[in-house]
Structures are given as structure tokens and as C-alpha cells.
C-alpha positions as YAML, in Angstrom:
chain: A
units: angstrom
residues:
- id: 1
  name: MET
  ca: [11.20, 24.33, 8.95]
- id: 2
  name: LYS
  ca: [14.04, 25.54, 6.63]
- id: 3
  name: PHE
  ca: [16.99, 22.91, 5.90]
- id: 4
  name: ALA
  ca: [20.38, 24.45, 4.35]
- id: 5
  name: ALA
  ca: [21.89, 22.71, 1.47]
- id: 6
  name: SER
  ca: [24.73, 21.50, 3.67]
- id: 7
  name: GLN
  ca: [22.38, 19.95, 5.92]
- id: 8
  name: ILE
  ca: [20.40, 18.05, 3.17]
- id: 9
  name: GLY
  ca: [24.28, 17.16, 1.77]
- id: 10
  name: GLU
  ca: [25.03, 15.48, 5.00]
- id: 11
  name: ILE
  ca: [21.85, 13.63, 5.22]
- id: 12
  name: LEU
  ca: [22.32, 12.32, 1.82]
- id: 13
  name: GLN
  ca: [26.15, 11.91, 2.22]
- id: 14
  name: GLY
  ca: [26.23, 14.03, -1.23]
- id: 15
  name: THR
  ca: [28.57, 16.56, -2.60]
- id: 16
  name: ILE
  ca: [27.42, 20.04, -2.69]
- id: 17
  name: GLU
  ca: [28.01, 22.13, -5.99]
- id: 18
  name: GLY
  ca: [26.70, 25.98, -5.51]
- id: 19
  name: ASP
  ca: [25.72, 27.79, -2.53]
- id: 20
  name: ALA
  ca: [25.68, 25.42, 0.42]
- id: 21
  name: THR
  ca: [23.74, 27.83, 2.65]
- id: 22
  name: VAL
  ca: [20.90, 28.10, 0.84]
- id: 23
  name: CYS
  ca: [17.84, 27.03, 2.43]
- id: 24
  name: VAL
  ca: [14.90, 24.93, 1.21]
- id: 25
  name: ASP
  ca: [11.59, 24.44, 2.97]
- id: 26
  name: ARG
  ca: [9.53, 21.99, 0.64]
- id: 27
  name: LEU
  ca: [9.77, 19.17, -1.77]
- id: 28
  name: ALA
  ca: [8.81, 19.66, -5.33]
- id: 29
  name: LYS
  ca: [8.89, 18.33, -8.83]
- id: 30
  name: ILE
  ca: [11.55, 19.56, -10.98]
- id: 31
  name: GLU
  ca: [9.05, 20.91, -13.55]
- id: 32
  name: GLU
  ca: [7.11, 22.80, -11.09]
- id: 33
  name: ALA
  ca: [9.66, 23.77, -8.39]
- id: 34
  name: THR
  ca: [9.86, 27.39, -7.03]
- id: 35
  name: GLU
  ca: [12.31, 29.23, -5.10]
- id: 36
  name: GLY
  ca: [12.83, 27.73, -1.89]
- id: 37
  name: SER
  ca: [12.14, 24.05, -2.73]
- id: 38
  name: ILE
  ca: [14.36, 21.13, -3.33]
- id: 39
  name: THR
  ca: [13.76, 18.64, -6.26]
- id: 40
  name: PHE
  ca: [15.85, 15.72, -7.96]
- id: 41
  name: LEU
  ca: [16.96, 14.36, -11.43]
- id: 42
  name: ALA
  ca: [16.83, 11.01, -12.14]
- id: 43
  name: ASN
  ca: [14.93, 10.31, -15.40]
- id: 44
  name: PRO
  ca: [17.07, 11.52, -18.19]
- id: 45
  name: LYS
  ca: [13.62, 12.67, -20.27]
- id: 46
  name: TYR
  ca: [13.64, 15.59, -17.53]
- id: 47
  name: THR
  ca: [17.19, 16.42, -18.11]
- id: 48
  name: HIS
  ca: [16.47, 20.00, -19.89]
- id: 49
  name: TYR
  ca: [14.23, 21.24, -16.89]
- id: 50
  name: ILE
  ca: [17.12, 21.42, -14.82]
- id: 51
  name: TYR
  ca: [18.42, 24.61, -16.52]
- id: 52
  name: THR
  ca: [14.88, 26.39, -16.37]
- id: 53
  name: THR
  ca: [13.89, 25.01, -12.94]
- id: 54
  name: GLY
  ca: [12.91, 27.42, -10.21]
- id: 55
  name: ALA
  ca: [14.23, 25.21, -7.33]
- id: 56
  name: SER
  ca: [16.85, 26.19, -5.13]
- id: 57
  name: VAL
  ca: [18.39, 22.95, -4.67]
- id: 58
  name: VAL
  ca: [18.53, 19.73, -7.19]
- id: 59
  name: ILE
  ca: [19.51, 16.26, -6.24]
- id: 60
  name: VAL
  ca: [21.52, 14.77, -9.23]
- id: 61
  name: SER
  ca: [23.71, 11.84, -9.69]
- id: 62
  name: LYS
  ca: [27.60, 11.94, -9.47]
- id: 63
  name: ASP
  ca: [28.37, 11.49, -13.25]
- id: 64
  name: PHE
  ca: [25.65, 14.12, -14.41]
- id: 65
  name: VAL
  ca: [27.50, 16.57, -16.71]
- id: 66
  name: PRO
  ca: [25.53, 19.75, -17.59]
- id: 67
  name: SER
  ca: [25.25, 21.04, -20.89]
- id: 68
  name: ALA
  ca: [24.90, 24.42, -19.63]
- id: 69
  name: PRO
  ca: [24.71, 26.26, -16.36]
- id: 70
  name: VAL
  ca: [22.39, 25.07, -13.79]
- id: 71
  name: PRO
  ca: [20.69, 27.92, -11.62]
- id: 72
  name: ALA
  ca: [20.27, 25.57, -8.70]
- id: 73
  name: THR
  ca: [22.87, 24.24, -5.92]
- id: 74
  name: MET
  ca: [23.70, 20.88, -7.00]
- id: 75
  name: ILE
  ca: [23.79, 17.72, -4.29]
- id: 76
  name: ARG
  ca: [25.76, 14.84, -6.35]
- id: 77
  name: VAL
  ca: [24.68, 11.16, -4.82]
- id: 78
  name: GLU
  ca: [25.13, 7.76, -6.13]
- id: 79
  name: ASP
  ca: [21.37, 7.37, -6.89]
- id: 80
  name: PRO
  ca: [19.08, 10.52, -7.00]
- id: 81
  name: TYR
  ca: [15.94, 8.70, -6.77]
- id: 82
  name: THR
  ca: [16.78, 6.88, -3.66]
- id: 83
  name: SER
  ca: [18.37, 9.72, -2.12]
- id: 84
  name: PHE
  ca: [14.83, 11.83, -2.80]
- id: 85
  name: THR
  ca: [13.08, 8.86, -1.29]
- id: 86
  name: THR
  ca: [15.41, 8.88, 1.84]
- id: 87
  name: LEU
  ca: [14.67, 12.67, 2.09]
- id: 88
  name: LEU
  ca: [10.95, 12.27, 1.76]
- id: 89
  name: GLU
  ca: [11.23, 9.66, 4.76]
- id: 90
  name: PHE
  ca: [13.24, 12.33, 6.76]
- id: 91
  name: TYR
  ca: [10.64, 15.03, 6.06]
- id: 92
  name: GLU
  ca: [7.99, 12.38, 6.91]
- id: 93
  name: ASN
  ca: [9.43, 11.54, 10.07]
- id: 94
  name: TYR
  ca: [10.02, 15.23, 11.17]
- id: 95
  name: LEU
  ca: [6.39, 16.21, 10.41]
- id: 96
  name: LYS
  ca: [5.42, 13.15, 12.57]
- id: 97
  name: SER
  ca: [7.62, 14.25, 15.36]
- id: 98
  name: LEU
  ca: [5.78, 17.64, 15.56]
- id: 99
  name: LYS
  ca: [2.86, 15.84, 16.87]
- id: 100
  name: ASN
  ca: [3.03, 15.16, 20.77]
- id: 101
  name: GLY
  ca: [0.68, 15.34, 23.38]
- id: 102
  name: ILE
  ca: [-3.17, 14.69, 24.29]
- id: 103
  name: GLU
  ca: [-5.79, 17.10, 22.36]
- id: 104
  name: GLN
  ca: [-8.94, 17.78, 23.97]
- id: 105
  name: PRO
  ca: [-11.65, 16.55, 24.00]
- id: 106
  name: SER
  ca: [-10.60, 13.06, 23.62]
- id: 107
  name: PHE
  ca: [-11.25, 9.80, 25.84]
- id: 108
  name: GLN
  ca: [-8.48, 7.55, 27.33]
- id: 109
  name: ALA
  ca: [-9.42, 4.84, 29.78]
- id: 110
  name: PRO
  ca: [-7.74, 5.22, 33.17]
- id: 111
  name: ASP
  ca: [-5.72, 1.99, 32.70]
- id: 112
  name: LEU
  ca: [-4.06, 3.32, 29.46]
- id: 113
  name: LYS
  ca: [-0.20, 2.20, 29.17]
- id: 114
  name: MET
  ca: [1.51, 4.88, 27.00]
- id: 115
  name: GLY
  ca: [5.14, 4.92, 26.08]
- id: 116
  name: GLN
  ca: [6.81, 8.43, 25.48]
- id: 117
  name: ASN
  ca: [6.25, 11.07, 22.86]
- id: 118
  name: VAL
  ca: [2.49, 9.78, 22.03]
- id: 119
  name: TYR
  ca: [0.09, 11.85, 19.94]
- id: 120
  name: LEU
  ca: [-3.55, 11.57, 20.83]
- id: 121
  name: GLY
  ca: [-5.69, 13.47, 18.63]
- id: 122
  name: ALA
  ca: [-8.86, 15.38, 19.41]
- id: 123
  name: PHE
  ca: [-11.75, 13.23, 19.44]
- id: 124
  name: SER
  ca: [-10.09, 9.92, 19.71]
- id: 125
  name: TYR
  ca: [-11.30, 7.49, 21.72]
- id: 126
  name: ILE
  ca: [-8.82, 4.78, 23.63]
- id: 127
  name: GLY
  ca: [-10.71, 1.72, 25.38]
- id: 128
  name: GLU
  ca: [-9.53, -0.19, 28.34]
- id: 129
  name: GLY
  ca: [-6.50, -2.35, 28.59]
- id: 130
  name: VAL
  ca: [-4.82, -0.47, 25.73]
- id: 131
  name: VAL
  ca: [-1.11, -0.51, 25.29]
- id: 132
  name: LEU
  ca: [0.75, 2.34, 23.09]
- id: 133
  name: GLY
  ca: [4.28, 2.17, 22.36]
- id: 134
  name: ASP
  ca: [6.76, 4.96, 22.19]
- id: 135
  name: ASP
  ca: [6.30, 7.68, 19.32]
- id: 136
  name: VAL
  ca: [2.69, 6.20, 18.41]
- id: 137
  name: LYS
  ca: [0.60, 8.73, 16.78]
- id: 138
  name: ILE
  ca: [-3.34, 8.61, 16.84]
- id: 139
  name: TYR
  ca: [-4.83, 11.32, 14.78]
- id: 140
  name: PRO
  ca: [-8.29, 12.77, 15.44]
- id: 141
  name: GLN
  ca: [-11.48, 10.80, 15.35]
- id: 142
  name: VAL
  ca: [-9.89, 7.51, 15.90]
- id: 143
  name: TYR
  ca: [-11.46, 4.72, 17.80]
- id: 144
  name: ILE
  ca: [-9.24, 2.26, 19.76]
- id: 145
  name: GLY
  ca: [-11.15, -0.53, 21.13]
- id: 146
  name: ASP
  ca: [-10.29, -2.69, 24.51]
- id: 147
  name: HIS
  ca: [-7.03, -4.54, 24.80]
- id: 148
  name: VAL
  ca: [-5.55, -3.42, 21.63]
- id: 149
  name: LYS
  ca: [-1.53, -2.91, 21.73]
- id: 150
  name: ILE
  ca: [0.03, -0.82, 19.15]
- id: 151
  name: GLY
  ca: [3.67, -0.76, 18.66]
- id: 152
  name: ARG
  ca: [6.58, 1.92, 18.65]
- id: 153
  name: GLY
  ca: [6.44, 4.23, 16.05]
- id: 154
  name: THR
  ca: [3.20, 3.32, 14.45]
- id: 155
  name: VAL
  ca: [0.98, 5.86, 13.11]
- id: 156
  name: ILE
  ca: [-3.19, 5.64, 13.03]
- id: 157
  name: TYR
  ca: [-4.58, 8.18, 10.73]
- id: 158
  name: ALA
  ca: [-7.79, 10.02, 11.10]
- id: 159
  name: GLY
  ca: [-11.23, 8.18, 11.32]
- id: 160
  name: ALA
  ca: [-9.58, 4.73, 11.45]
- id: 161
  name: ARG
  ca: [-11.31, 1.94, 13.55]
- id: 162
  name: ILE
  ca: [-9.24, -0.65, 15.54]
- id: 163
  name: TYR
  ca: [-11.60, -2.94, 17.26]
- id: 164
  name: ARG
  ca: [-10.98, -5.14, 20.28]
- id: 165
  name: ASP
  ca: [-7.94, -7.27, 20.79]
- id: 166
  name: THR
  ca: [-6.05, -6.26, 17.78]
- id: 167
  name: HIS
  ca: [-2.30, -6.43, 17.74]
- id: 168
  name: ILE
  ca: [-0.35, -3.80, 15.77]
- id: 169
  name: GLY
  ca: [3.62, -4.09, 15.35]
- id: 170
  name: ALA
  ca: [6.28, -1.38, 15.12]
- id: 171
  name: ASP
  ca: [6.35, 1.10, 12.50]
- id: 172
  name: CYS
  ca: [3.31, 0.40, 11.04]
- id: 173
  name: ILE
  ca: [0.84, 2.97, 9.03]
- id: 174
  name: VAL
  ca: [-2.87, 2.58, 9.12]
- id: 175
  name: HIS
  ca: [-4.64, 4.96, 6.76]
- id: 176
  name: ALA
  ca: [-7.86, 6.99, 7.19]
- id: 177
  name: GLY
  ca: [-11.16, 5.33, 7.25]
- id: 178
  name: ALA
  ca: [-9.41, 1.71, 7.59]
- id: 179
  name: VAL
  ca: [-11.22, -0.80, 9.67]
- id: 180
  name: LEU
  ca: [-9.38, -3.59, 11.34]
- id: 181
  name: GLY
  ca: [-11.05, -6.36, 13.47]
- id: 182
  name: ALA
  ca: [-14.70, -6.06, 12.12]
- id: 183
  name: ASP
  ca: [-16.65, -9.54, 12.55]
- id: 184
  name: GLY
  ca: [-15.81, -11.97, 9.44]
- id: 185
  name: PHE
  ca: [-18.49, -12.82, 7.28]
- id: 186
  name: GLY
  ca: [-19.66, -15.92, 8.97]
- id: 187
  name: PHE
  ca: [-23.16, -17.08, 8.93]
- id: 188
  name: ALA
  ca: [-24.37, -20.71, 9.25]
- id: 189
  name: PRO
  ca: [-27.74, -21.42, 6.86]
- id: 190
  name: GLN
  ca: [-30.81, -22.48, 8.83]
- id: 191
  name: ALA
  ca: [-33.37, -24.85, 7.74]
- id: 192
  name: ASP
  ca: [-36.04, -21.98, 7.44]
- id: 193
  name: GLY
  ca: [-33.62, -20.02, 4.99]
- id: 194
  name: SER
  ca: [-32.44, -17.60, 7.64]
- id: 195
  name: TYR
  ca: [-28.84, -17.35, 8.45]
- id: 196
  name: LYS
  ca: [-27.38, -17.89, 11.89]
- id: 197
  name: LYS
  ca: [-24.41, -15.47, 12.70]
- id: 198
  name: ILE
  ca: [-21.15, -17.39, 14.03]
- id: 199
  name: PRO
  ca: [-19.43, -15.59, 16.73]
- id: 200
  name: GLN
  ca: [-16.01, -13.75, 15.63]
- id: 201
  name: THR
  ca: [-13.96, -14.53, 18.57]
- id: 202
  name: GLY
  ca: [-10.57, -14.29, 17.04]
- id: 203
  name: ASN
  ca: [-8.55, -11.07, 16.49]
- id: 204
  name: VAL
  ca: [-6.21, -9.46, 13.94]
- id: 205
  name: VAL
  ca: [-2.35, -9.11, 14.22]
- id: 206
  name: LEU
  ca: [-0.22, -6.76, 11.83]
- id: 207
  name: GLU
  ca: [3.54, -7.59, 12.34]
- id: 208
  name: ASP
  ca: [5.86, -4.58, 12.00]
- id: 209
  name: ASP
  ca: [6.53, -2.56, 9.05]
- id: 210
  name: VAL
  ca: [2.88, -3.20, 7.87]
- id: 211
  name: GLU
  ca: [0.98, -0.39, 6.00]
- id: 212
  name: ILE
  ca: [-2.87, -0.67, 5.52]
- id: 213
  name: GLY
  ca: [-4.35, 1.89, 2.80]
- id: 214
  name: ALA
  ca: [-7.27, 4.17, 2.92]
- id: 215
  name: ASN
  ca: [-10.55, 2.37, 3.55]
- id: 216
  name: THR
  ca: [-9.11, -0.97, 3.65]
- id: 217
  name: THR
  ca: [-10.85, -3.56, 5.99]
- id: 218
  name: VAL
  ca: [-9.36, -6.56, 7.55]
- id: 219
  name: ASP
  ca: [-11.54, -8.86, 9.59]
- id: 220
  name: ARG
  ca: [-11.11, -10.52, 12.65]
- id: 221
  name: SER
  ca: [-10.77, -14.37, 12.72]
- id: 222
  name: THR
  ca: [-13.64, -16.69, 13.81]
- id: 223
  name: ILE
  ca: [-10.99, -18.55, 15.87]
- id: 224
  name: GLY
  ca: [-7.50, -17.53, 16.16]
- id: 225
  name: SER
  ca: [-5.89, -14.79, 14.09]
- id: 226
  name: THR
  ca: [-6.05, -13.02, 10.59]
- id: 227
  name: VAL
  ca: [-2.57, -12.20, 10.14]
- id: 228
  name: ILE
  ca: [-0.39, -9.43, 7.92]
- id: 229
  name: ARG
  ca: [3.08, -10.51, 7.98]
- id: 230
  name: LYS
  ca: [6.09, -8.20, 8.53]
- id: 231
  name: GLY
  ca: [6.73, -5.67, 5.46]
- id: 232
  name: SER
  ca: [3.22, -6.26, 3.88]
- id: 233
  name: LYS
  ca: [1.72, -3.56, 2.10]
- id: 234
  name: LEU
  ca: [-1.88, -2.95, 1.41]
- id: 235
  name: ASP
  ca: [-3.31, -0.50, -1.03]
- id: 236
  name: ASN
  ca: [-6.78, 1.53, -0.40]
- id: 237
  name: LEU
  ca: [-10.33, -0.13, -0.84]
- id: 238
  name: ILE
  ca: [-9.30, -3.92, -0.22]
- id: 239
  name: GLN
  ca: [-10.93, -6.48, 1.80]
- id: 240
  name: ILE
  ca: [-9.07, -9.23, 3.71]
- id: 241
  name: ALA
  ca: [-11.60, -11.64, 5.32]
- id: 242
  name: HIS
  ca: [-11.45, -13.74, 8.50]
- id: 243
  name: ASN
  ca: [-8.69, -16.30, 9.09]
- id: 244
  name: VAL
  ca: [-6.53, -15.03, 6.11]
- id: 245
  name: GLU
  ca: [-2.78, -14.78, 6.12]
- id: 246
  name: ILE
  ca: [-0.59, -12.50, 4.16]
- id: 247
  name: GLY
  ca: [3.04, -13.32, 4.12]
- id: 248
  name: GLN
  ca: [6.30, -11.41, 4.53]
- id: 249
  name: ASN
  ca: [6.92, -8.22, 2.09]
- id: 250
  name: THR
  ca: [3.54, -9.32, -0.13]
- id: 251
  name: GLY
  ca: [2.10, -6.23, -1.89]
- id: 252
  name: ILE
  ca: [-1.68, -5.82, -2.77]
- id: 253
  name: ALA
  ca: [-3.29, -3.31, -4.95]
- id: 254
  name: ALA
  ca: [-6.50, -1.57, -4.73]
- id: 255
  name: GLN
  ca: [-10.09, -3.17, -4.78]
- id: 256
  name: THR
  ca: [-8.61, -6.85, -4.26]
- id: 257
  name: GLY
  ca: [-11.01, -8.95, -2.19]
- id: 258
  name: VAL
  ca: [-9.55, -12.26, -0.47]
- id: 259
  name: ALA
  ca: [-11.83, -14.58, 0.88]
- id: 260
  name: GLY
  ca: [-12.10, -16.57, 4.54]
- id: 261
  name: SER
  ca: [-9.18, -18.53, 5.23]
- id: 262
  name: SER
  ca: [-6.73, -18.24, 2.26]
- id: 263
  name: LYS
  ca: [-3.20, -18.39, 2.77]
- id: 264
  name: ILE
  ca: [-0.98, -15.94, 0.56]
- id: 265
  name: GLY
  ca: [2.86, -16.31, 0.72]
- id: 266
  name: ALA
  ca: [5.67, -14.17, 0.79]
- id: 267
  name: GLY
  ca: [6.98, -11.90, -1.73]
- id: 268
  name: CYS
  ca: [3.90, -11.85, -3.64]
- id: 269
  name: ILE
  ca: [2.65, -9.03, -6.11]
- id: 270
  name: ILE
  ca: [-1.43, -8.94, -6.55]
- id: 271
  name: GLY
  ca: [-2.68, -6.59, -8.90]
- id: 272
  name: GLY
  ca: [-5.71, -4.25, -8.52]
- id: 273
  name: GLN
  ca: [-9.35, -5.78, -8.36]
- id: 274
  name: VAL
  ca: [-8.34, -9.16, -7.94]
- id: 275
  name: GLY
  ca: [-10.37, -11.68, -6.23]
- id: 276
  name: ILE
  ca: [-9.13, -14.63, -4.48]
- id: 277
  name: ALA
  ca: [-11.37, -17.39, -3.26]
- id: 278
  name: GLY
  ca: [-11.69, -18.71, 0.05]
- id: 279
  name: HIS
  ca: [-9.30, -21.57, 1.54]
- id: 280
  name: LEU
  ca: [-6.65, -21.47, -1.02]
- id: 281
  name: HIS
  ca: [-2.97, -21.54, -0.97]
- id: 282
  name: ILE
  ca: [-1.17, -18.96, -2.82]
- id: 283
  name: GLY
  ca: [2.64, -19.63, -2.77]
- id: 284
  name: ASP
  ca: [5.59, -17.30, -2.16]
- id: 285
  name: ARG
  ca: [6.94, -14.76, -4.98]
- id: 286
  name: THR
  ca: [3.64, -15.38, -6.92]
- id: 287
  name: THR
  ca: [2.36, -12.46, -9.25]
- id: 288
  name: ILE
  ca: [-1.34, -12.20, -9.82]
- id: 289
  name: ALA
  ca: [-2.35, -9.96, -12.58]
- id: 290
  name: ALA
  ca: [-5.28, -7.26, -12.22]
- id: 291
  name: GLN
  ca: [-8.49, -8.25, -12.22]
- id: 292
  name: SER
  ca: [-8.06, -11.74, -12.10]
- id: 293
  name: GLY
  ca: [-10.35, -14.30, -10.46]
- id: 294
  name: VAL
  ca: [-8.18, -17.06, -8.40]
- id: 295
  name: ILE
  ca: [-10.35, -20.04, -7.81]
- id: 296
  name: ALA
  ca: [-7.27, -22.52, -7.14]
- id: 297
  name: ASP
  ca: [-4.35, -22.82, -5.14]
- id: 298
  name: ILE
  ca: [-1.33, -21.33, -7.04]
- id: 299
  name: ALA
  ca: [2.23, -22.80, -6.95]
- id: 300
  name: PRO
  ca: [5.29, -20.81, -5.64]
- id: 301
  name: GLY
  ca: [6.65, -18.41, -8.39]
- id: 302
  name: ALA
  ca: [4.00, -18.70, -10.83]
- id: 303
  name: THR
  ca: [2.52, -15.69, -12.58]
- id: 304
  name: VAL
  ca: [-1.06, -16.00, -13.56]
- id: 305
  name: MET
  ca: [-3.82, -13.86, -14.99]
- id: 306
  name: GLY
  ca: [-7.49, -13.99, -16.31]
- id: 307
  name: ALA
  ca: [-10.98, -15.13, -14.57]
- id: 308
  name: PRO
  ca: [-10.65, -17.96, -13.70]
- id: 309
  name: SER
  ca: [-6.70, -17.49, -13.60]
- id: 310
  name: PHE
  ca: [-4.11, -19.55, -14.89]
- id: 311
  name: ASP
  ca: [-0.52, -19.14, -16.49]
- id: 312
  name: HIS
  ca: [-0.17, -15.94, -17.80]
- id: 313
  name: LYS
  ca: [1.77, -17.04, -20.93]
- id: 314
  name: GLU
  ca: [-0.92, -19.75, -21.72]
- id: 315
  name: TYR
  ca: [-3.45, -16.88, -21.20]
- id: 316
  name: VAL
  ca: [-1.64, -14.71, -23.91]
- id: 317
  name: LYS
  ca: [-1.73, -17.53, -26.18]
- id: 318
  name: SER
  ca: [-5.59, -17.91, -25.63]
- id: 319
  name: TYR
  ca: [-6.44, -14.28, -25.82]
- id: 320
  name: VAL
  ca: [-4.89, -14.29, -29.35]
- id: 321
  name: VAL
  ca: [-7.30, -17.05, -30.39]
- id: 322
  name: PHE
  ca: [-9.99, -15.00, -28.57]
- id: 323
  name: ARG
  ca: [-9.61, -12.00, -30.61]
- id: 324
  name: LYS
  ca: [-9.85, -14.00, -33.70]
- id: 325
  name: LEU
  ca: [-13.02, -15.74, -32.45]
- id: 326
  name: PRO
  ca: [-15.32, -13.44, -34.82]
- id: 327
  name: LYS
  ca: [-13.50, -13.89, -37.98]
- id: 328
  name: LEU
  ca: [-13.33, -17.73, -37.13]
- id: 329
  name: ALA
  ca: [-16.87, -17.95, -36.49]
- id: 330
  name: HIS
  ca: [-17.70, -16.21, -39.90]
- id: 331
  name: GLN
  ca: [-15.24, -18.51, -41.48]
- id: 332
  name: ILE
  ca: [-16.86, -21.72, -40.01]
- id: 333
  name: GLU
  ca: [-20.29, -20.01, -41.00]
- id: 334
  name: GLN
  ca: [-19.27, -19.85, -44.69]
- id: 335
  name: ILE
  ca: [-18.03, -23.32, -44.57]
- id: 336
  name: ASN
  ca: [-21.23, -24.68, -43.12]
- id: 337
  name: LYS
  ca: [-23.31, -22.86, -45.83]
- id: 338
  name: LYS
  ca: [-20.97, -24.20, -48.83]
- id: 339
  name: LEU
  ca: [-21.24, -27.71, -47.14]
- id: 340
  name: GLU
  ca: [-25.12, -27.21, -46.91]
- id: 341
  name: LYS
  ca: [-25.31, -26.29, -50.84]
- id: 342
  name: GLU
  ca: [-22.94, -29.51, -51.57]
- id: 343
  name: ASN
  ca: [-25.28, -31.64, -49.87]
- id: 344
  name: LYS
  ca: [-28.44, -30.38, -51.82]
...
């Protein structure tokens, strides 16, 4: 679908300079844009592209002063980056709105409760007692187990697996290949060296506005719930173990693993490939650097790094010494040789 510059200006509450009737049907980078696309200029180092871009429309700041003629129609806004993000959201929501109805072949249990404008893709499976809110989008080959509840506007992308009793809030996104509600890793060692499986009888709860990345797994709890609080964002390839709780608006990067029963606070930032041991308490607003190994509780507001992790300032000081170890070892060796000669 094409949108005129005037329509986009209304969406962004911007001021049009140039042809307000020019239409665009796609988004593009300023250096790669072609006719019929819209782009934006936020970073000054890309300014030279605005004079040669093939884009039909460019979003710029209100105080941008061109040094040469700009071939594209400009839409002036307070913050081009934020405005372009708004446009991306509008475009994404528009694409989602195109998906409606039930594709075949697919399976829905007879007692399915479904809101308006729901999309069920081909080869999807919807179990017994499932409740789907308005505008829920279930893409092809998704498995939804029994008694799952999914809130308004949530999107489950292709191939995701949602096990029984999982509760997902409104406006969540679950990406392809994610698994919510698989059994937690619970086994009791036996006297003969074998392991007895501990039944995992709880569930997974995602509050509103949570995003789960592709191929990320969130295990069901042994008892109670594994909980991802409102607004939290999990990257791809993350493992969240049973009975973990993640606070509001916490972001976790790819390949991180959180062991069972650990509690992560609100507003935390956790880098990629972080390992967090079980039964720990990570305070609110904590920052954990990539590849850190966390084996102890972390106080609110702390920034840690390293394996095992500790205060990042102390880590940097320690690393300076670590880099000097070969030189220090050589110096010690020379001193020992000198002392041996003197003692002969």
C-alpha cells in the first residue's frame, strides 16, 4: 500500500517541504534508498547522502539547514530517529492488520474462545480450553497447548511452541522457534547413580508488552510460575530456567542462561553470553557485562563484569595487572636468579 507524504506528515505531526502528494510504499536506509521509498536523517555523518539519495521522502529535524538542493520531499520533525521508529511501528501494525481469518489446514479444539480479528495460520494447532484475545496473530506451524491464554494484540510467529497452561499478556511478541513452558531441568539423584525426574507442575507467565526472541526457551516452574514481567525484552537463543522471575523492563541479550529460581530485578541490562547461577537475587537497575559469570547476589544499581563477576571498576583495575603478568613473571624470574647467585 502506498502512502502520500501528506499522510505521513499527519502521522508524525511534521511539516512538509516539497511535493506533499509524492507517494512511498517502503522504508529504506538513506544511502540505499530508491524512488518510492522513505528514509530519515538523524546522524550528522550521513548528511551528505541527503543530496544524492534516491528516496522520495526524507524525515529530517526541524533545525536541519541544507547546504544544497535536496531532491526529496522533506518532513521536518522534532526527532527524526524517534519519528522513523514511530513510522516503523505504524508499518508493522499495518502489516499485522492484513492477517485475519483461519487458514487451512489447521486444527482448533471445539471449545476455543477467540476474539475479533484473530489470525490462525496454516498448520497451526490450538488445544483445548485456549483463550485468544482480539487481534491475536498466530502464524503457521505454531503449537498452542491446552488451557493457554493469550492477550489482545499478541503475535506468535511461525514454529513457536507454547506448552499447556502458559499465560501470555497483551501486545507481546514471541518469535519463531521459541518454546514457552517446556519442563524445567529438575532431576533428583538416586542412590544407584540414576536420576529421577521431578514433575514440573507449574506454568509460564508473560505479562504485557514482553518480547521473546527466536529460539529462546522459558521453562515452566516446578510449582508456581516462571514469570517475565511487563515490558521485558529477551533476545534470541536465551535459556530461562524453572521458577525464574524477571522484573519489569529488563533487557537480556543473546545466549544468556539463567539457572533455576533466580530473581532478576526491574530495569536490568544483561549482556550476551552471561551465565547466572541458581537461587540468586539480582537487584533492580543492575548492569551485567557480556560473558560475565554471576555466582553471587548483586546489589541494586551495581555494574559487574568478569567470571566470576565483580564490580566493573575493580575488574578494569585487575585487568590492567593481568595484562602485565607475563612481564611481572619475567621480572620475578630474574630476581630469583639474582638471589640464587648471591646465595651461592
